[in-house]
Amino acid sequence: MSEDPEPGTSAGGEAGPDLSAGSSAGTSQRAPRAGVDTAGAAAGGGHTIWVRVILVIATVLAIFSIFAIWANRQLMNPTNWAKTSTALLQKQTIRSAVSGYLIDQLYANVDVEAELKAGLPKELAPLAGPISGGLHNLAEQGAEKALEIPRVQAAWENANRAADQALVTIVKGGGSRVKINGGTVSLNLHQIVADLAERLGLPPSVADKLPPSVANLKIVTSSQLGLVRNLAKALHALALLLTIVTFALYVLAMYLARGHRRRTLAWVGSSLVFAGLVVLLGRKIGQGQLVSAITTDASIEPAANDAYSVATSLLVQVAGASIIIGIPFIASAWLAGPAHWSVAVRRFLAPHFRERPGLPYWITAALLVLLFIWGPIPATRNPWEMLLFTILAFFGAYVFRKQVAEEFPDSGALSASAPTR
């Protein structure tokens, strides 16, 4: 930008006539210029304020988006639900609690003493009662070991997937209204109880005697289905809406930040990282507060803590995705910034970009391949989101290549149409 000459000096640097007498005229001539500059500064300041406000709102919405996406993916995706349920069974505290429940269900629905008496000689028949009582404690230990067996865990996973699939089907409108009003969503562990009865040495006929209601946990009753369906639909819409609005606010902030887009890009990345860290911190605080609030028995608190950790593991993935996505924005803004090391990197790359105009795109492609192979977040394995990342990455490479060419013209002009070697 050209600067105004010093007072009393011509544009060519030569001393001009004394304009002190006409200083008022000179001032009046410069007044409009000053007014324009002031208006421009005021407009820029206004834009800066709006950009900051938008980024604050976007950050808050990003935090809520992470929670909404987690809840939606956890509840409305049978595969995720089944994986989380299976992960729960990997915890010893959870297996202990589940095995106790399953054995209680077995003893409540089968006359174990009578079954043992029928299989013992007449001389030992009076021992069926004491054996049945002692077998209960051993059965719990045996059931806990059985829950580590892949076949039993597969039955557990299938039961959980079926339960969540029934819920998803109802939420999405599957089935008639009669089924919705008269049905329930339940977790059916009947097959696991039957396997445990066989492992305890009870006659094979015991499994046939088990009623269908054994170990059939009601997740949602018929009276709750309508409410749950509406809440699940609202959750799905909220997760999508919050994500779109948050993304739109980031784009709007970048659009309004003319002249400060590099700094705004860094703040967008910082916003995503901050949102992810807040969610992780909130999860940690919530574990201490929520678990202690819902567990009155200290003996089950370890199981509750394990259940909380596993149930919110997908939340950690979503929050981690926000952090991982935000870091490249910050890195890109730093690489294009005025820092000494940033300038040194661009100066080093300038002659290489001149000799090989396609180099920045090849580097970008290589980094994308490594990212997609690594797959740190679910988005890097989704075809549409992978396409979005690719478009943004190559656009960033184009902008960076253009900046290097303009900043270091001595290295040679980089033409966008230059052939790639």
Coordinates of C-alpha atoms in Angstrom, one line a residue:
M1 CA 0.0 0.0 0.0
S2 CA 1.3 3.5 -0.8
E3 CA 1.7 5.8 2.1
D4 CA 0.9 9.5 2.2
P5 CA 4.1 11.8 1.8
E6 CA 5.4 13.7 4.7
P7 CA 4.1 17.2 5.1
G8 CA 6.3 19.7 3.2
T9 CA 7.6 16.9 0.9
S10 CA 6.6 16.1 -2.6
A11 CA 5.7 12.7 -3.8
G12 CA 9.1 12.5 -5.5
G13 CA 10.9 13.2 -2.3
E14 CA 11.8 16.8 -3.1
A15 CA 11.1 19.7 -0.8
G16 CA 7.9 21.5 -1.8
P17 CA 6.7 25.0 -1.0
D18 CA 5.7 25.9 2.5
L19 CA 2.1 24.9 2.9
S20 CA 1.7 26.2 6.4
A21 CA -0.5 29.0 5.2
G22 CA -2.7 26.6 3.5
S23 CA -2.7 24.1 6.3
S24 CA -6.4 24.4 6.8
A25 CA -7.0 23.6 3.2
G26 CA -4.8 20.6 3.4
T27 CA -6.6 19.4 6.4
S28 CA -9.9 19.8 4.7
Q29 CA -8.6 17.8 1.7
R30 CA -7.4 15.0 3.9
A31 CA -10.5 14.9 6.1
P32 CA -12.5 12.7 3.7
R33 CA -9.5 10.2 3.4
A34 CA -9.4 10.0 7.2
G35 CA -13.1 9.5 7.4
V36 CA -12.9 6.6 5.0
D37 CA -10.1 5.0 6.9
T38 CA -11.9 5.4 10.1
A39 CA -15.1 3.9 8.6
G40 CA -13.0 1.0 7.3
A41 CA -11.4 0.4 10.6
A42 CA -14.8 0.5 12.3
A43 CA -16.2 -1.9 9.9
G44 CA -13.3 -4.2 10.4
G45 CA -13.7 -4.0 14.1
G46 CA -17.4 -4.8 13.8
H47 CA -16.5 -7.8 11.7
T48 CA -14.0 -8.9 14.3
I49 CA -16.5 -8.7 17.1
W50 CA -19.1 -10.7 15.2
V51 CA -16.5 -13.3 14.3
R52 CA -15.7 -13.7 18.0
V53 CA -19.3 -14.0 18.9
I54 CA -20.0 -16.5 16.2
L55 CA -17.0 -18.6 17.3
V56 CA -18.2 -18.6 20.9
I57 CA -21.6 -19.8 19.9
A58 CA -20.2 -22.4 17.6
T59 CA -18.0 -23.7 20.4
V60 CA -20.9 -24.1 22.7
L61 CA -22.9 -25.9 20.0
A62 CA -19.9 -28.1 19.2
I63 CA -19.9 -29.3 22.8
F64 CA -23.6 -30.2 22.6
S65 CA -23.1 -31.7 19.2
I66 CA -20.6 -34.2 20.6
F67 CA -23.0 -35.3 23.3
A68 CA -25.9 -35.6 20.8
I69 CA -23.8 -37.5 18.2
W70 CA -22.6 -39.9 20.9
A71 CA -26.1 -40.6 22.2
N72 CA -27.5 -41.1 18.7
R73 CA -24.7 -43.5 17.7
Q74 CA -24.9 -45.4 20.9
L75 CA -28.7 -45.9 21.0
M76 CA -29.6 -45.9 17.4
N77 CA -26.8 -48.2 16.0
P78 CA -27.3 -51.9 16.9
T79 CA -23.7 -52.6 16.0
N80 CA -22.3 -50.0 18.4
W81 CA -24.8 -51.1 21.1
A82 CA -23.7 -54.7 20.7
K83 CA -20.0 -53.8 20.8
T84 CA -20.4 -51.7 23.9
S85 CA -22.4 -54.5 25.6
T86 CA -19.7 -57.0 24.7
A87 CA -17.0 -54.7 26.1
L88 CA -19.0 -54.5 29.3
L89 CA -18.7 -58.3 29.6
Q90 CA -14.9 -58.0 29.5
K91 CA -15.0 -56.3 32.9
Q92 CA -14.7 -58.7 35.8
T93 CA -17.1 -56.7 38.0
I94 CA -19.8 -56.7 35.3
R95 CA -19.4 -60.5 34.7
S96 CA -19.8 -61.1 38.4
A97 CA -23.0 -59.0 38.6
V98 CA -24.4 -60.7 35.4
S99 CA -23.5 -64.2 36.6
G100 CA -25.3 -63.6 39.9
Y101 CA -28.4 -62.5 38.1
L102 CA -28.4 -65.4 35.7
I103 CA -28.0 -68.0 38.4
D104 CA -30.7 -66.4 40.4
Q105 CA -33.0 -66.6 37.4
L106 CA -32.1 -70.3 36.9
Y107 CA -32.9 -71.2 40.5
A108 CA -36.1 -69.1 40.4
N109 CA -37.4 -71.0 37.4
V110 CA -36.0 -74.5 38.0
D111 CA -36.4 -76.7 41.0
V112 CA -32.7 -77.6 41.1
E113 CA -33.1 -79.7 44.3
A114 CA -35.7 -81.9 42.6
E115 CA -33.6 -82.2 39.5
L116 CA -30.6 -83.3 41.5
K117 CA -32.7 -85.7 43.6
A118 CA -34.0 -87.3 40.4
G119 CA -30.5 -88.0 39.2
L120 CA -29.1 -89.3 42.5
P121 CA -29.4 -92.9 43.8
K122 CA -32.1 -93.4 46.5
E123 CA -29.5 -93.6 49.2
L124 CA -28.1 -90.2 48.3
A125 CA -31.4 -88.5 47.6
P126 CA -31.5 -86.8 51.0
L127 CA -28.3 -84.9 50.1
A128 CA -30.0 -83.2 47.2
G129 CA -31.0 -80.2 49.3
P130 CA -27.5 -79.4 50.8
I131 CA -25.9 -80.1 47.4
S132 CA -28.4 -77.6 45.7
G133 CA -27.5 -74.9 48.3
G134 CA -23.8 -75.4 47.9
L135 CA -24.1 -75.6 44.2
H136 CA -25.6 -72.1 44.1
N137 CA -22.3 -70.5 45.1
L138 CA -20.2 -72.7 42.9
A139 CA -22.7 -72.0 40.1
E140 CA -22.1 -68.2 40.3
Q141 CA -18.3 -68.8 40.0
G142 CA -18.9 -71.2 37.1
A143 CA -21.2 -68.8 35.4
E144 CA -18.6 -66.0 35.7
K145 CA -16.1 -68.3 34.0
A146 CA -18.6 -69.3 31.3
L147 CA -19.2 -65.6 30.4
E148 CA -15.6 -65.5 29.3
I149 CA -16.2 -68.2 26.7
P150 CA -16.5 -66.9 23.1
R151 CA -19.7 -68.8 22.4
V152 CA -21.5 -67.4 25.5
Q153 CA -20.2 -63.9 24.7
A154 CA -21.5 -64.3 21.1
A155 CA -24.9 -65.2 22.5
W156 CA -24.7 -62.1 24.8
E157 CA -23.8 -59.9 21.8
N158 CA -26.6 -61.2 19.6
A159 CA -29.1 -60.7 22.4
N160 CA -28.1 -57.1 22.8
R161 CA -28.0 -56.4 19.1
A162 CA -31.5 -57.9 18.7
A163 CA -32.8 -55.7 21.6
D164 CA -31.4 -52.5 20.1
Q165 CA -32.5 -53.5 16.6
A166 CA -36.1 -53.9 17.9
L167 CA -35.9 -50.4 19.4
V168 CA -34.5 -48.9 16.2
T169 CA -37.2 -50.6 14.1
I170 CA -39.9 -49.1 16.3
V171 CA -38.3 -45.7 16.3
K172 CA -38.1 -45.7 12.5
G173 CA -41.7 -46.7 12.2
G174 CA -41.3 -50.4 11.6
G175 CA -44.3 -52.6 12.6
S176 CA -47.9 -51.6 13.0
R177 CA -49.2 -49.3 15.7
V178 CA -50.8 -52.4 17.4
K179 CA -47.3 -53.9 17.9
I180 CA -46.0 -50.7 19.2
N181 CA -48.8 -50.3 21.8
G182 CA -48.8 -53.9 22.8
G183 CA -45.1 -54.9 22.6
T184 CA -42.0 -54.3 24.6
V185 CA -38.3 -54.0 23.9
S186 CA -36.4 -56.6 26.0
L187 CA -33.0 -58.2 26.4
N188 CA -33.5 -62.0 26.1
L189 CA -30.8 -64.0 27.8
H190 CA -32.8 -67.2 27.8
Q191 CA -30.2 -69.1 25.8
I192 CA -27.4 -68.1 28.1
V193 CA -29.3 -69.5 31.1
A194 CA -29.9 -72.7 29.3
D195 CA -26.2 -73.1 28.5
L196 CA -25.4 -72.4 32.2
A197 CA -27.8 -75.2 33.3
E198 CA -26.1 -77.6 31.0
R199 CA -22.6 -76.6 32.2
L200 CA -23.8 -77.1 35.8
G201 CA -24.5 -80.8 35.0
L202 CA -28.3 -80.5 35.2
P203 CA -30.3 -82.8 32.9
P204 CA -30.7 -81.6 29.3
S205 CA -34.4 -81.5 29.8
V206 CA -34.0 -78.6 32.2
A207 CA -33.4 -76.2 29.3
D208 CA -36.8 -77.3 27.8
K209 CA -38.5 -76.6 31.1
L210 CA -37.3 -73.0 31.3
P211 CA -40.2 -70.6 30.7
P212 CA -39.7 -68.0 27.9
S213 CA -39.7 -65.2 30.4
V214 CA -36.6 -66.4 32.2
A215 CA -33.8 -63.8 32.1
N216 CA -35.9 -61.6 29.9
L217 CA -35.0 -58.0 30.9
K218 CA -37.5 -55.4 29.9
I219 CA -35.7 -52.4 28.5
V220 CA -38.8 -50.4 27.4
T221 CA -42.3 -51.3 28.3
S222 CA -45.3 -50.9 26.0
S223 CA -46.4 -47.8 27.9
Q224 CA -43.1 -46.2 27.3
L225 CA -42.6 -47.0 23.6
G226 CA -44.4 -43.9 22.3
L227 CA -42.3 -41.5 24.5
V228 CA -39.1 -43.4 23.7
R229 CA -39.8 -43.3 20.0
N230 CA -40.4 -39.5 20.0
L231 CA -37.3 -38.9 22.1
A232 CA -35.1 -41.0 19.9
K233 CA -36.4 -39.2 16.8
A234 CA -35.7 -35.9 18.4
L235 CA -32.2 -37.0 19.4
H236 CA -31.4 -38.1 15.8
A237 CA -32.7 -34.8 14.4
L238 CA -30.8 -32.8 17.1
A239 CA -27.5 -34.6 16.3
L240 CA -27.8 -33.8 12.6
L241 CA -29.1 -30.2 13.2
L242 CA -26.4 -29.2 15.7
T243 CA -23.7 -30.6 13.4
I244 CA -24.9 -28.7 10.4
V245 CA -25.4 -25.4 12.3
T246 CA -22.0 -25.7 14.0
F247 CA -20.3 -26.2 10.6
A248 CA -22.3 -23.3 9.1
L249 CA -21.2 -21.0 11.9
Y250 CA -17.6 -21.9 11.3
V251 CA -18.0 -21.1 7.6
L252 CA -19.7 -17.8 8.4
A253 CA -16.9 -16.8 10.7
M254 CA -14.3 -17.5 8.0
Y255 CA -16.4 -15.5 5.5
L256 CA -16.7 -12.5 7.8
A257 CA -13.0 -12.5 8.8
R258 CA -11.7 -10.8 5.7
G259 CA -8.1 -9.9 6.3
H260 CA -7.9 -12.1 9.3
R261 CA -8.8 -15.5 7.9
R262 CA -5.6 -17.2 8.9
R263 CA -6.1 -16.3 12.5
T264 CA -9.8 -17.2 12.3
L265 CA -8.8 -20.6 10.9
A266 CA -6.6 -21.1 13.9
W267 CA -9.5 -20.2 16.2
V268 CA -11.8 -22.6 14.4
G269 CA -9.4 -25.4 15.1
S270 CA -8.9 -24.3 18.7
S271 CA -12.7 -24.2 19.1
L272 CA -12.9 -27.9 18.0
V273 CA -10.1 -28.9 20.2
F274 CA -11.5 -27.0 23.2
A275 CA -15.0 -28.6 22.7
G276 CA -13.4 -32.1 22.7
L277 CA -11.4 -31.4 25.8
V278 CA -14.4 -29.9 27.6
V279 CA -16.4 -33.1 26.8
L280 CA -13.6 -35.3 28.1
L281 CA -13.3 -33.3 31.3
G282 CA -17.1 -33.4 31.7
R283 CA -17.1 -37.2 31.3
K284 CA -14.4 -37.5 34.0
I285 CA -16.3 -35.2 36.4
G286 CA -19.6 -36.9 35.6
Q287 CA -18.2 -40.3 36.5
G288 CA -17.4 -39.2 40.0
Q289 CA -20.7 -37.4 40.5
L290 CA -23.2 -39.6 38.7
V291 CA -21.9 -43.0 39.9
S292 CA -21.9 -42.0 43.5
A293 CA -25.4 -40.5 43.1
I294 CA -27.1 -43.6 41.6
T295 CA -25.3 -46.2 43.7
T296 CA -26.3 -46.5 47.3
D297 CA -24.5 -49.8 47.8
A298 CA -20.8 -49.5 48.0
S299 CA -20.3 -53.1 46.9
I300 CA -21.7 -52.4 43.4
E301 CA -19.8 -49.1 42.9
P302 CA -16.9 -50.8 41.1
A303 CA -19.3 -52.4 38.7
A304 CA -21.1 -49.0 38.2
N305 CA -17.8 -47.3 37.5
D306 CA -16.8 -49.9 34.9
A307 CA -20.2 -49.7 33.3
Y308 CA -19.9 -45.9 33.1
S309 CA -16.5 -46.1 31.5
V310 CA -17.5 -48.6 28.9
A311 CA -20.9 -46.9 28.1
T312 CA -19.1 -43.6 27.5
S313 CA -16.2 -45.0 25.5
L314 CA -17.9 -44.0 22.3
L315 CA -18.2 -40.5 23.7
V316 CA -14.4 -40.5 24.1
Q317 CA -14.2 -41.4 20.4
V318 CA -16.5 -38.6 19.3
A319 CA -14.7 -36.0 21.5
G320 CA -11.3 -37.3 20.2
A321 CA -12.6 -36.9 16.6
S322 CA -13.3 -33.2 17.3
I323 CA -9.8 -32.8 18.7
I324 CA -8.2 -34.7 15.8
I325 CA -10.1 -32.6 13.2
G326 CA -9.2 -29.3 14.9
I327 CA -5.5 -29.9 15.1
P328 CA -4.9 -29.8 11.3
F329 CA -6.7 -26.4 11.2
I330 CA -4.4 -25.0 13.8
A331 CA -1.3 -26.5 12.1
S332 CA -2.4 -25.1 8.7
A333 CA -2.9 -21.6 10.2
W334 CA 0.6 -21.8 11.9
L335 CA 2.2 -23.0 8.7
A336 CA 0.8 -20.0 6.8
G337 CA 1.6 -17.6 9.6
P338 CA 4.3 -15.0 10.2
A339 CA 6.2 -17.1 12.8
H340 CA 10.0 -17.5 12.1
W341 CA 9.8 -21.2 11.7
S342 CA 6.7 -21.0 9.5
V343 CA 8.5 -18.5 7.1
A344 CA 11.6 -20.7 7.1
V345 CA 9.5 -23.8 6.1
R346 CA 7.8 -21.9 3.3
R347 CA 11.2 -20.5 2.1
F348 CA 12.6 -24.0 2.0
L349 CA 9.6 -25.4 0.1
A350 CA 9.4 -22.6 -2.5
P351 CA 12.1 -23.8 -4.9
H352 CA 10.8 -27.4 -4.7
F353 CA 7.3 -26.2 -5.5
R354 CA 8.8 -24.3 -8.4
E355 CA 10.5 -27.3 -9.8
R356 CA 7.7 -29.7 -9.1
P357 CA 4.3 -27.9 -9.1
G358 CA 2.4 -31.1 -8.3
L359 CA 4.5 -31.7 -5.1
P360 CA 2.1 -30.2 -2.6
Y361 CA -0.7 -32.3 -4.0
W362 CA 1.4 -35.5 -3.8
I363 CA 2.3 -34.7 -0.2
T364 CA -1.3 -34.0 0.6
A365 CA -2.4 -37.3 -1.1
A366 CA 0.3 -39.3 0.9
L367 CA -0.8 -37.8 4.2
L368 CA -4.5 -38.6 3.4
V369 CA -3.6 -42.2 2.6
L370 CA -1.8 -42.6 5.9
L371 CA -4.7 -41.0 7.7
F372 CA -7.3 -43.3 6.1
I373 CA -5.1 -46.4 6.7
W374 CA -4.7 -45.3 10.4
G375 CA -8.4 -44.6 10.7
P376 CA -8.2 -42.8 14.1
I377 CA -11.9 -41.8 14.0
P378 CA -15.0 -43.3 12.3
A379 CA -15.2 -40.4 9.9
T380 CA -11.9 -41.5 8.3
R381 CA -13.6 -44.8 7.3
N382 CA -16.8 -43.3 6.0
P383 CA -16.7 -42.8 2.2
W384 CA -18.6 -39.5 2.1
E385 CA -16.6 -38.0 5.0
M386 CA -13.4 -39.2 3.5
L387 CA -14.4 -37.4 0.2
L388 CA -15.0 -34.2 2.2
F389 CA -11.7 -34.4 4.0
T390 CA -10.0 -35.0 0.6
I391 CA -11.6 -31.9 -1.0
L392 CA -10.7 -29.7 2.0
A393 CA -7.1 -31.0 2.1
F394 CA -6.5 -30.4 -1.6
F395 CA -8.1 -27.0 -1.5
G396 CA -5.8 -26.1 1.4
A397 CA -2.8 -27.4 -0.6
Y398 CA -3.8 -25.1 -3.5
V399 CA -4.1 -22.1 -1.2
F400 CA -0.7 -22.9 0.5
R401 CA 1.0 -23.4 -2.9
K402 CA -0.3 -20.1 -4.1
Q403 CA 0.8 -18.3 -0.9
V404 CA 4.4 -19.7 -1.3
A405 CA 4.5 -18.6 -4.9
E406 CA 3.4 -15.0 -4.1
E407 CA 5.6 -14.7 -1.0
F408 CA 8.8 -15.9 -2.7
P409 CA 8.6 -14.8 -6.3
D410 CA 12.4 -15.1 -6.6
S411 CA 11.9 -18.9 -6.6
G412 CA 9.8 -18.6 -9.8
A413 CA 6.2 -18.2 -10.5
L414 CA 4.0 -21.2 -9.9
S415 CA 1.3 -21.6 -12.5
A416 CA -1.8 -23.6 -11.6
S417 CA -1.7 -24.9 -15.1
A418 CA 2.0 -25.9 -15.1
P419 CA 2.6 -29.5 -16.0
T420 CA 3.3 -31.9 -13.1
R421 CA 6.5 -33.8 -13.3

